[in-house]
XYZ file of C-alpha atoms in Angstrom:
686
model
C -147.663 -69.101 -139.515
C -148.976 -68.895 -143.104
C -148.055 -65.894 -145.175
C -150.513 -63.032 -145.107
C -152.842 -62.713 -148.055
C -152.589 -60.076 -150.754
C -155.786 -58.480 -149.397
C -154.313 -58.147 -145.891
C -151.148 -56.510 -147.219
C -153.217 -54.122 -149.357
C -155.316 -53.074 -146.362
C -152.208 -52.539 -144.241
C -150.620 -50.403 -146.974
C -153.737 -48.227 -146.994
C -153.569 -47.888 -143.212
C -149.936 -46.819 -143.498
C -150.714 -44.306 -146.232
C -153.251 -42.592 -143.968
C -150.869 -41.027 -141.477
C -152.608 -40.900 -138.072
C -153.008 -37.568 -136.360
C -150.213 -36.807 -133.897
C -147.514 -38.667 -135.853
C -144.926 -36.241 -137.166
C -143.409 -37.228 -140.475
C -139.946 -35.989 -141.291
C -140.491 -34.004 -144.493
C -136.944 -32.645 -144.559
C -134.335 -33.737 -147.054
C -132.208 -35.289 -144.309
C -131.315 -38.916 -144.974
C -132.173 -41.346 -142.182
C -131.114 -44.988 -142.114
C -133.228 -47.393 -140.036
C -131.522 -50.635 -138.996
C -133.537 -53.473 -137.458
C -132.181 -55.135 -134.304
C -132.624 -58.772 -133.341
C -130.983 -61.356 -131.048
C -129.618 -63.150 -134.117
C -125.826 -63.711 -134.268
C -125.871 -62.264 -137.797
C -127.380 -58.962 -136.645
C -123.912 -57.599 -135.888
C -123.001 -57.557 -139.584
C -126.340 -55.885 -140.391
C -125.571 -53.081 -137.915
C -122.081 -52.540 -139.339
C -123.420 -52.340 -142.896
C -126.069 -49.810 -141.804
C -123.406 -47.754 -140.005
C -121.218 -47.616 -143.123
C -124.250 -46.668 -145.186
C -125.155 -43.845 -142.775
C -121.633 -42.439 -142.988
C -121.599 -42.729 -146.780
C -124.889 -40.847 -147.150
C -124.196 -38.448 -144.230
C -127.425 -39.767 -142.737
C -128.809 -40.127 -139.225
C -128.835 -43.706 -137.930
C -131.722 -45.175 -135.926
C -131.847 -48.727 -134.540
C -135.265 -50.314 -133.940
C -136.119 -53.452 -131.987
C -139.645 -54.863 -132.203
C -140.589 -57.032 -129.222
C -143.229 -59.652 -130.007
C -145.039 -62.002 -127.613
C -142.678 -64.765 -128.768
C -139.531 -62.725 -128.117
C -140.760 -61.348 -124.791
C -139.668 -64.555 -123.027
C -136.444 -65.190 -124.922
C -133.558 -67.132 -123.413
C -130.898 -65.358 -121.369
C -128.305 -66.064 -124.069
C -130.449 -64.394 -126.723
C -131.194 -61.452 -124.448
C -127.488 -60.871 -123.845
C -126.851 -61.007 -127.592
C -129.643 -58.497 -128.192
C -128.162 -56.178 -125.580
C -124.740 -56.515 -127.211
C -126.201 -55.683 -130.620
C -127.948 -52.637 -129.178
C -124.703 -51.412 -127.644
C -122.900 -51.946 -130.955
C -125.536 -49.814 -132.678
C -125.071 -47.040 -130.108
C -121.292 -47.181 -130.478
C -121.786 -46.612 -134.205
C -123.861 -43.490 -133.590
C -127.370 -44.944 -133.654
C -130.235 -43.792 -131.459
C -132.140 -46.768 -130.010
C -135.917 -47.099 -130.259
C -138.287 -49.866 -129.177
C -141.676 -50.974 -130.466
C -144.119 -53.647 -129.338
C -146.507 -55.754 -131.388
C -147.187 -59.122 -132.944
C -146.690 -58.086 -136.575
C -142.996 -57.195 -136.915
C -143.187 -55.986 -140.518
C -146.125 -53.697 -139.795
C -144.414 -52.230 -136.704
C -141.234 -51.521 -138.699
C -143.224 -49.932 -141.524
C -145.188 -47.691 -139.165
C -142.056 -46.601 -137.313
C -140.203 -45.921 -140.577
C -143.011 -43.655 -141.730
C -143.209 -41.864 -138.382
C -139.471 -41.153 -138.040
C -138.993 -40.207 -141.692
C -136.597 -43.037 -142.588
C -135.362 -43.064 -146.179
C -133.534 -46.406 -146.075
C -134.174 -49.608 -144.122
C -131.476 -52.202 -143.461
C -132.665 -55.636 -142.302
C -131.093 -59.075 -142.104
C -132.388 -62.399 -143.409
C -130.833 -65.897 -143.281
C -129.850 -67.159 -146.738
C -131.137 -70.667 -146.007
C -134.590 -72.101 -145.414
C -135.721 -74.722 -143.014
C -138.114 -77.262 -144.417
C -141.434 -76.384 -142.798
C -144.945 -77.491 -143.673
C -146.053 -73.887 -142.962
C -143.117 -71.535 -143.608
C -142.938 -68.282 -141.676
C -143.805 -65.041 -143.409
C -140.869 -63.267 -145.037
C -140.499 -59.973 -143.124
C -138.271 -58.200 -145.705
C -140.646 -59.138 -148.520
C -143.652 -57.829 -146.591
C -141.769 -54.608 -145.809
C -141.268 -54.016 -149.526
C -145.000 -54.553 -150.057
C -146.039 -52.285 -147.162
C -143.686 -49.363 -147.920
C -142.702 -49.636 -151.592
C -141.538 -46.002 -151.686
C -138.634 -46.677 -149.255
C -135.364 -48.408 -150.070
C -135.108 -51.740 -148.221
C -131.631 -53.289 -148.072
C -131.604 -57.007 -147.187
C -128.357 -58.338 -145.713
C -128.201 -62.152 -146.125
C -126.590 -64.435 -143.549
C -124.795 -67.377 -145.152
C -123.919 -69.387 -142.036
C -125.798 -72.728 -142.062
C -127.533 -73.954 -138.937
C -125.413 -75.980 -136.552
C -125.883 -79.710 -137.244
C -127.714 -81.624 -134.559
C -128.510 -78.461 -132.623
C -131.963 -76.949 -132.825
C -133.000 -73.670 -131.350
C -135.583 -74.342 -128.701
C -137.703 -72.035 -126.687
C -136.971 -71.868 -123.029
C -139.791 -73.700 -121.269
C -140.699 -72.240 -117.888
C -143.585 -73.997 -116.164
C -144.204 -73.241 -112.517
C -145.621 -75.724 -110.030
C -148.572 -73.418 -109.433
C -149.451 -73.495 -113.147
C -149.364 -77.307 -113.163
C -151.587 -77.458 -110.083
C -154.066 -75.069 -111.723
C -154.065 -77.216 -114.875
C -154.722 -80.412 -112.929
C -157.323 -78.716 -110.739
C -159.271 -77.364 -113.724
C -159.219 -80.793 -115.439
C -160.398 -82.485 -112.243
C -163.218 -79.967 -111.976
C -164.162 -80.559 -115.630
C -164.173 -84.329 -115.002
C -166.460 -83.990 -111.974
C -168.833 -81.779 -113.947
C -168.727 -84.305 -116.817
C -169.608 -87.176 -114.490
C -172.477 -85.121 -113.102
C -173.745 -84.319 -116.595
C -173.487 -88.001 -117.585
C -175.549 -88.984 -114.537
C -178.136 -86.357 -115.518
C -178.399 -87.888 -118.978
C -176.501 -85.326 -121.067
C -174.781 -86.509 -124.244
C -171.066 -86.976 -124.825
C -171.011 -83.817 -126.986
C -171.892 -81.705 -123.946
C -169.076 -83.279 -121.940
C -166.588 -82.595 -124.766
C -167.651 -78.922 -124.651
C -166.911 -78.853 -120.915
C -163.363 -80.142 -121.560
C -162.759 -77.576 -124.325
C -163.945 -74.897 -121.889
C -161.517 -76.264 -119.271
C -158.622 -75.911 -121.737
C -159.625 -72.292 -122.409
C -159.805 -71.624 -118.668
C -156.394 -73.242 -118.138
C -154.806 -71.051 -120.826
C -156.358 -67.984 -119.234
C -155.265 -68.766 -115.664
C -151.689 -69.980 -116.320
C -148.663 -68.040 -117.538
C -147.059 -70.677 -119.761
C -148.402 -71.717 -123.166
C -147.176 -75.234 -122.379
C -149.969 -75.656 -119.838
C -152.564 -75.074 -122.551
C -150.982 -77.720 -124.789
C -150.663 -80.099 -121.837
C -154.329 -79.528 -120.947
C -155.351 -80.192 -124.589
C -153.618 -83.597 -124.609
C -154.652 -84.531 -121.092
C -158.305 -83.583 -121.661
C -158.541 -86.088 -124.562
C -156.966 -88.833 -122.449
C -159.167 -88.128 -119.412
C -162.285 -88.023 -121.570
C -161.328 -91.378 -123.117
C -160.592 -92.852 -119.707
C -163.820 -91.797 -117.956
C -166.468 -91.447 -120.630
C -165.894 -93.976 -123.456
C -166.538 -97.702 -123.447
C -164.764 -99.604 -122.074
C -164.564 -97.099 -119.212
C -161.459 -96.608 -117.083
C -159.220 -97.686 -119.963
C -157.566 -95.841 -122.843
C -159.312 -98.088 -125.387
C -162.466 -97.297 -127.364
C -164.881 -99.751 -128.983
C -166.534 -97.262 -131.274
C -164.423 -96.857 -134.453
C -165.610 -93.246 -134.734
C -164.007 -92.168 -131.472
C -160.486 -91.608 -132.891
C -161.975 -88.931 -135.158
C -163.807 -87.490 -132.161
C -160.578 -87.446 -130.147
C -158.702 -85.751 -133.008
C -161.345 -83.055 -133.440
C -161.479 -82.566 -129.674
C -157.686 -82.225 -129.515
C -157.534 -79.755 -132.430
C -160.384 -77.686 -130.979
C -158.718 -77.642 -127.560
C -155.330 -76.750 -129.048
C -156.753 -73.906 -131.141
C -158.695 -72.623 -128.149
C -155.529 -72.705 -126.052
C -153.459 -70.947 -128.725
C -156.021 -68.217 -129.343
C -156.434 -67.575 -125.624
C -152.666 -67.390 -125.126
C -152.382 -65.036 -128.104
C -155.153 -62.830 -126.705
C -153.379 -62.696 -123.326
C -150.074 -61.714 -124.925
C -151.730 -59.049 -127.050
C -153.566 -57.749 -123.999
C -150.264 -57.540 -122.148
C -148.609 -55.732 -125.063
C -151.544 -53.334 -125.330
C -151.318 -52.620 -121.604
C -147.591 -51.952 -121.964
C -148.232 -49.662 -124.921
C -150.912 -47.794 -122.976
C -148.612 -47.424 -119.963
C -145.728 -46.302 -122.176
C -147.948 -43.770 -123.939
C -149.335 -42.459 -120.646
C -145.865 -42.037 -119.122
C -144.471 -40.295 -122.199
C -147.513 -38.043 -122.626
C -147.396 -37.044 -118.953
C -143.668 -36.382 -119.155
C -144.043 -34.464 -122.421
C -146.865 -32.334 -121.019
C -144.946 -31.520 -117.837
C -141.735 -30.811 -119.747
C -143.575 -28.440 -122.086
C -144.906 -26.528 -119.079
C -141.391 -26.105 -117.652
C -140.058 -22.573 -118.121
C -136.339 -23.151 -117.639
C -133.661 -25.793 -118.135
C -133.556 -26.314 -114.356
C -137.292 -27.082 -114.251
C -136.968 -29.463 -117.214
C -134.193 -31.457 -115.528
C -136.047 -31.475 -112.203
C -139.200 -32.819 -113.894
C -137.139 -35.427 -115.762
C -135.551 -36.630 -112.518
C -139.014 -36.895 -110.935
C -140.377 -38.927 -113.864
C -137.314 -41.216 -113.820
C -137.838 -41.792 -110.108
C -141.489 -42.758 -110.692
C -140.615 -44.984 -113.641
C -137.623 -46.849 -112.215
C -138.508 -46.827 -108.512
C -134.832 -46.441 -107.596
C -132.444 -43.544 -106.797
C -131.792 -41.152 -109.684
C -128.759 -38.913 -110.191
C -128.946 -36.153 -112.814
C -125.931 -34.034 -113.794
C -126.772 -30.812 -115.680
C -124.201 -29.870 -118.332
C -123.101 -26.268 -118.844
C -120.272 -25.104 -121.113
C -119.257 -28.721 -121.657
C -118.809 -29.402 -117.917
C -120.821 -31.406 -115.388
C -122.523 -29.226 -112.801
C -123.753 -30.014 -109.281
C -125.985 -33.106 -109.577
C -129.609 -33.487 -108.558
C -130.188 -36.613 -106.425
C -133.630 -38.108 -105.776
C -134.168 -41.270 -103.748
C -137.435 -43.177 -103.095
C -138.474 -44.539 -99.737
C -136.927 -47.831 -98.732
C -133.394 -46.992 -99.859
C -130.496 -46.101 -97.596
C -130.240 -42.406 -98.451
C -126.879 -41.942 -96.709
C -125.363 -44.833 -98.694
C -126.753 -43.428 -101.951
C -125.367 -39.944 -101.193
C -121.996 -41.425 -100.286
C -121.875 -43.405 -103.536
C -122.979 -40.410 -105.610
C -120.243 -38.219 -104.105
C -117.403 -40.578 -105.066
C -114.886 -39.188 -107.537
C -115.047 -42.436 -109.514
C -118.793 -41.944 -110.074
C -118.250 -38.437 -111.427
C -115.433 -39.739 -113.644
C -117.844 -42.300 -115.102
C -120.414 -39.572 -115.724
C -117.687 -37.521 -117.436
C -116.926 -40.504 -119.662
C -120.575 -40.528 -120.769
C -120.450 -36.764 -121.367
C -117.380 -37.045 -123.592
C -118.284 -40.230 -125.484
C -122.103 -39.807 -125.463
C -122.453 -43.551 -124.744
C -123.633 -45.539 -121.738
C -121.254 -46.413 -118.908
C -121.297 -47.636 -115.327
C -123.364 -50.452 -113.834
C -124.678 -53.110 -116.284
C -122.113 -52.019 -118.910
C -118.525 -52.999 -119.698
C -117.261 -49.460 -119.079
C -116.725 -48.894 -115.335
C -119.027 -51.794 -114.472
C -118.149 -51.451 -110.761
C -119.946 -48.097 -110.580
C -123.021 -47.794 -108.367
C -125.040 -45.998 -111.069
C -125.867 -46.759 -114.675
C -125.150 -43.554 -116.615
C -126.878 -42.450 -119.823
C -126.587 -39.265 -121.868
C -129.481 -36.858 -122.407
C -128.704 -35.840 -125.970
C -129.869 -32.977 -128.137
C -129.092 -32.438 -131.796
C -125.365 -31.860 -131.455
C -124.611 -31.886 -127.747
C -125.238 -33.575 -124.403
C -127.540 -31.543 -122.155
C -127.302 -33.757 -119.062
C -126.094 -37.122 -117.769
C -128.615 -39.325 -115.936
C -127.595 -41.999 -113.443
C -129.829 -44.877 -112.286
C -128.794 -46.759 -109.130
C -128.358 -50.468 -109.889
C -127.468 -53.452 -107.711
C -124.538 -55.592 -108.793
C -125.538 -58.016 -111.548
C -129.013 -56.498 -111.847
C -130.641 -56.141 -115.269
C -133.753 -54.315 -116.409
C -136.192 -55.586 -119.014
C -136.298 -54.376 -122.586
C -139.646 -52.677 -121.997
C -138.341 -50.596 -119.081
C -135.136 -49.910 -120.982
C -137.046 -48.699 -124.035
C -139.290 -46.507 -121.894
C -136.273 -45.075 -120.076
C -134.536 -44.180 -123.351
C -137.752 -42.655 -124.706
C -138.118 -40.532 -121.562
C -134.532 -39.309 -121.837
C -135.222 -38.560 -125.494
C -138.216 -36.423 -124.470
C -135.959 -34.579 -122.033
C -133.372 -34.023 -124.770
C -136.027 -32.581 -127.095
C -137.341 -30.304 -124.319
C -133.810 -29.095 -123.505
C -133.150 -28.428 -127.191
C -136.374 -26.396 -127.444
C -135.435 -24.484 -124.296
C -132.003 -23.715 -125.751
C -133.647 -22.412 -128.925
C -136.034 -20.284 -126.832
C -133.107 -18.853 -124.880
C -131.245 -18.108 -128.114
C -134.317 -16.377 -129.528
C -134.693 -14.380 -126.312
C -131.026 -13.411 -126.445
C -131.400 -12.320 -130.075
C -134.517 -10.315 -129.195
C -132.691 -8.672 -126.281
C -129.713 -7.909 -128.512
C -132.044 -6.332 -131.071
C -133.762 -4.337 -128.332
C -130.412 -3.198 -126.929
C -129.326 -2.153 -130.406
C -132.551 -0.166 -130.789
C -132.028 1.426 -127.371
C -128.464 2.247 -128.342
C -129.629 3.904 -131.561
C -132.355 5.814 -129.697
C -129.838 6.816 -127.049
C -127.295 8.101 -129.571
C -130.004 9.971 -131.443
C -131.348 11.509 -128.233
C -127.985 12.400 -126.746
C -126.761 13.988 -129.974
C -129.868 16.194 -129.992
C -129.855 17.025 -126.291
C -126.132 17.760 -126.138
C -126.277 20.027 -129.175
C -128.760 22.426 -127.553
C -126.756 23.381 -124.405
C -123.424 23.287 -126.257
C -124.779 25.614 -128.952
C -126.103 27.911 -126.233
C -122.776 27.932 -124.375
C -120.844 28.509 -127.593
C -123.125 31.349 -128.732
C -123.153 33.092 -125.359
C -119.390 32.768 -124.995
C -118.882 34.188 -128.505
C -121.060 37.200 -127.670
C -119.055 37.844 -124.503
C -115.689 37.452 -126.236
C -116.227 39.425 -129.453
C -118.152 42.428 -128.098
C -119.948 42.625 -131.454
C -122.814 44.309 -129.684
C -122.595 46.459 -126.542
C -123.867 44.631 -123.454
C -124.681 46.136 -120.114
C -123.852 44.378 -116.861
C -127.312 42.907 -116.473
C -127.174 41.356 -119.954
C -123.681 39.985 -119.318
C -124.832 38.507 -116.013
C -127.745 36.801 -117.777
C -125.352 35.297 -120.351
C -122.971 34.135 -117.604
C -125.920 32.561 -115.776
C -127.095 30.755 -118.928
C -123.578 29.410 -119.547
C -123.348 28.219 -115.942
C -126.771 26.538 -115.985
C -126.078 24.798 -119.293
C -122.702 23.546 -118.033
C -124.339 22.354 -114.784
C -126.942 20.493 -116.832
C -124.171 18.863 -118.888
C -122.238 17.894 -115.740
C -125.365 16.290 -114.240
C -126.018 14.440 -117.507
C -122.455 13.112 -117.666
C -122.592 12.001 -114.017
C -125.808 10.079 -114.713
C -124.304 8.489 -117.818
C -121.186 7.423 -115.926
C -123.259 5.940 -113.104
C -125.479 4.006 -115.527
C -122.405 2.688 -117.348
C -120.890 1.516 -114.076
C -124.186 -0.132 -113.103
C -124.460 -1.952 -116.446
C -120.863 -3.160 -116.265
C -121.430 -4.229 -112.617
C -118.180 -2.477 -111.789
C -119.881 -0.228 -109.233
C -118.990 -1.187 -105.667
C -121.197 0.454 -103.058
C -119.316 2.161 -100.243
C -121.988 1.583 -97.606
C -121.576 3.393 -94.293
C -123.921 4.440 -91.492
C -124.847 8.069 -92.196
C -127.162 10.636 -90.624
C -129.862 10.840 -93.268
C -130.586 14.562 -92.766
C -126.928 15.424 -93.375
C -127.163 13.568 -96.696
C -130.386 15.473 -97.526
C -128.798 18.833 -96.640
C -125.836 18.085 -98.900
C -128.163 17.236 -101.820
C -130.283 20.366 -101.188
C -127.142 22.518 -101.288
C -126.158 20.977 -104.647
C -129.619 21.615 -106.106
C -130.202 25.048 -104.568
C -129.120 27.027 -107.652
C -131.349 24.953 -109.965
C -134.284 25.388 -107.608
C -133.744 29.131 -107.020
C -137.096 29.940 -108.612
C -138.847 27.308 -106.457
C -139.413 27.064 -102.740
C -137.128 24.178 -101.636
C -137.669 23.097 -98.020
C -136.322 20.338 -95.772
C -138.753 19.385 -93.004
C -137.218 18.774 -89.627
C -137.216 15.273 -88.241
C -135.227 12.918 -86.025
C -131.690 14.288 -86.270
C -130.257 10.933 -85.189
C -132.087 9.000 -87.930
C -129.422 6.918 -89.677
C -129.273 4.718 -92.763
C -126.620 2.513 -94.331
C -125.874 4.291 -97.621
C -123.304 5.229 -100.214
C -123.480 8.982 -99.633
C -122.385 10.069 -103.111
C -124.971 7.867 -104.865
C -127.876 8.784 -102.562
C -127.033 12.468 -103.007
C -127.212 11.870 -106.763
C -130.661 10.268 -106.316
C -131.912 13.264 -104.322
C -130.463 15.763 -106.816
C -132.132 13.915 -109.707
C -135.495 13.898 -107.912
C -135.228 17.609 -107.032
C -134.194 18.396 -110.606
C -137.182 16.386 -111.877
C -139.531 18.393 -109.623
C -138.016 21.661 -110.862
C -138.511 20.635 -114.503
C -142.137 19.595 -114.216
C -143.558 22.224 -111.842
C -144.129 25.927 -112.481
C -141.892 28.555 -110.868
C -142.830 29.327 -107.290
C -143.939 25.754 -106.562
C -143.041 24.117 -103.269
C -140.555 21.221 -103.191
C -140.507 19.620 -99.755
C -138.038 16.937 -98.590
C -138.815 14.854 -95.504
C -137.573 11.654 -93.851
C -138.778 9.381 -91.065
C -138.136 5.906 -89.707
C -140.566 3.030 -90.184
C -139.490 -0.255 -88.616
C -136.186 -1.358 -90.122
C -136.500 1.162 -92.964
C -135.884 4.861 -93.489
C -138.393 6.506 -95.842
C -137.318 9.651 -97.714
C -139.922 11.694 -99.638
C -139.668 14.551 -102.161
C -143.079 16.184 -102.618
C -144.224 19.028 -104.878
C -147.490 20.850 -105.459
C -147.228 20.957 -109.233
C -149.699 19.560 -111.772
C -148.955 15.968 -110.780
C -148.356 12.833 -112.877
C -150.967 10.888 -114.842
C -151.662 7.261 -113.965
C -150.496 6.210 -117.437
C -147.114 7.881 -116.933
C -146.636 6.439 -113.437
C -146.221 2.894 -114.791
C -143.492 4.016 -117.231
C -141.837 6.729 -115.196
C -138.818 4.677 -114.100
C -138.173 3.163 -117.540
C -135.007 4.083 -119.381
C -135.388 6.976 -121.879
C -138.958 7.750 -120.809
C -139.839 11.442 -120.472
C -143.250 12.824 -119.566
C -144.870 15.502 -121.727
C -145.340 19.039 -120.469
C -145.832 22.631 -121.382
C -142.472 24.177 -120.628
C -140.648 23.244 -123.848
C -136.919 23.647 -123.342
C -137.127 23.069 -119.617
C -138.071 19.443 -120.321
C -134.982 18.574 -122.272
C -133.451 15.325 -121.049
C -132.775 11.706 -121.929
C -135.085 10.103 -119.411
C -132.132 8.652 -117.496
C -132.496 10.340 -114.105
C -135.416 8.384 -112.633
C -134.205 5.092 -114.141
C -130.853 5.687 -112.456
C -132.606 6.509 -109.168
C -134.415 3.165 -109.209
C -131.188 1.278 -110.007
C -129.267 2.963 -107.171
C -132.042 2.473 -104.607
C -132.429 -1.216 -105.554
C -128.666 -1.626 -105.153
C -129.155 -0.316 -101.603
C -131.826 -2.964 -100.973
C -134.683 -0.471 -101.085
C -137.656 0.496 -103.258
C -138.760 3.704 -104.965
C -142.293 4.692 -105.964
C -144.413 7.681 -106.946
C -147.818 8.700 -105.602
C -150.203 11.645 -105.746
C -149.799 14.643 -103.420
C -153.136 16.003 -102.282
C -154.716 18.211 -103.438
C -152.309 18.203 -106.408
C -148.711 17.359 -107.141
C -146.522 14.290 -106.876
C -144.576 12.524 -104.119
C -141.481 10.401 -104.809
C -140.634 8.081 -101.903
C -137.690 5.713 -101.541
C -136.638 3.416 -98.718
C -133.206 2.659 -97.266
C -131.949 0.149 -94.712
C -132.106 1.720 -91.277
C -129.070 1.806 -89.035
C -129.355 2.138 -85.265
C -128.037 5.506 -84.081
C -124.982 5.610 -81.839
C -125.278 7.465 -78.505
C -122.629 10.010 -79.497
C -123.740 10.365 -83.106
C -124.000 14.166 -82.932
C -120.569 14.695 -81.427
C -118.729 12.318 -83.757
C -119.993 14.050 -86.914
C -121.093 10.960 -88.763
C -121.975 11.524 -92.395
C -119.791 14.599 -92.689
């Protein structure tokens, strides 16, 4: 192919300079070395040089392979060498990427811009074959397309092997040959018909050129187009030139006609074949883009690492059409794998293979080394699955396994798409890890704020009763001022109430601490619920002496499975809350009844009630509702939050509602226990 003109290179440089929307350019100062892969024997030395360069500059290493229509059908030997070179690049810390297009230099330049490469390492033989039309120099065009990047050219000094030429592998199927012959026969019949109708030779030549185009379009091999070009000239000479039915021609101008006809047919065949290859590459690009965009969109919608890995396994199953095994990684260890298998596979055999210790050992090898292992590789090649790492920036987030039959290989296109999909998963996992870290930092900051608020609140709320106790005790001890019995009794009562308030506060704090540390073990036993209520009412009787505290009668055999001490604490907190927020003389009524498999306990008052705004926050830690009774409302806002925690630990729910015509009703549920026939005589709940 002739070298591209200066104008073409200039236009391509302008296209490169206008970065398309959606391409992210690496603007960071991080060095990135891009090494170009090829099936050439000399590519190994190019990879090693790039690896040394990456280590020297502390740079990231990326290996790129550009598949062209010519290389798409390379020989098996070349394909194996390309695979070996790709593995060598991975072993030296490179991340593999694939691109598709006819213009190798342009593809490399576009990829280098997109990934933010700062240096490009590419190989070039140090000898030239004598060609009438020499191939374009890829390194030289790279320098022209991206002059701002450093391009390192590694020469290969080995001369070509004497007497041995590299030839393309020619694969022509019998069906393609039959199509070629059939099209030429059809063109000949049409030509004979046109000749009988009086059309000129020029029209018949056009029919043969059209037949060559049709042959190139219908057959897979380019050889058929060339064969049709040669054969069309011979058939035309045989049937339509004088003397007919011979390969001779009387007219001295016919050789020129044959030459023009051959060149026109050959060009038509070549252009058609090129258009087919480009159409195929464009279809592959479109499919690749669609798969990656779908995967990226679904991965972005995932809200947890588990959802990301599940979506990745689903996409791998759709892409590969074979069983997929995905090991999540947590704390540097493989977790229980996710196995998906399409229809048509022996699921029991796949599960049996996936459960083998040797398979997990192979996956562990990938986790430790961050390289491929298992089927199709040299490491544990007897494995049933081909294992690949899902990598983030500095760690492996998962290990993916693809079921492979012995000796089976996948194409470079599928391989590139697979690696790109795993790369998308790695990016999504890295983003999820960052989100979790940010959430943890936000929670830590919130906990620190709560801690500061708690210390500030507790220091204030403890000071008030302690100061009161200290002052009252001092007055009783010093006798600085004469006190009658009624005044002394009032001081004793204040000291007792303040100490009771402190005891209740400390009990709530201890319970919350035990709940937060998850060191609280519930001592659940079947208890008569009204005995638990009576015990709580007795505890709260002194605090509620200025209120009318009542327990409504109900089913005496009503039982629930509870930790008596904790449920008593819940009831005491709810009674204490009603005392605080209702005026003296208000009614506080406790009731209980069974409802299905639940026991519902209610504490109702006829006070001013609770606003709708406060109801939504009432059970939050440190929340206290406003009121008019000043000192009576002192508290940290822990009681109701503790009630909710204890009731949830019992498998129940707690809520607040309005009491008509005014007041509030707190209701919580407990798991009901069937009453025993002799429940009253055995004294359960004592």
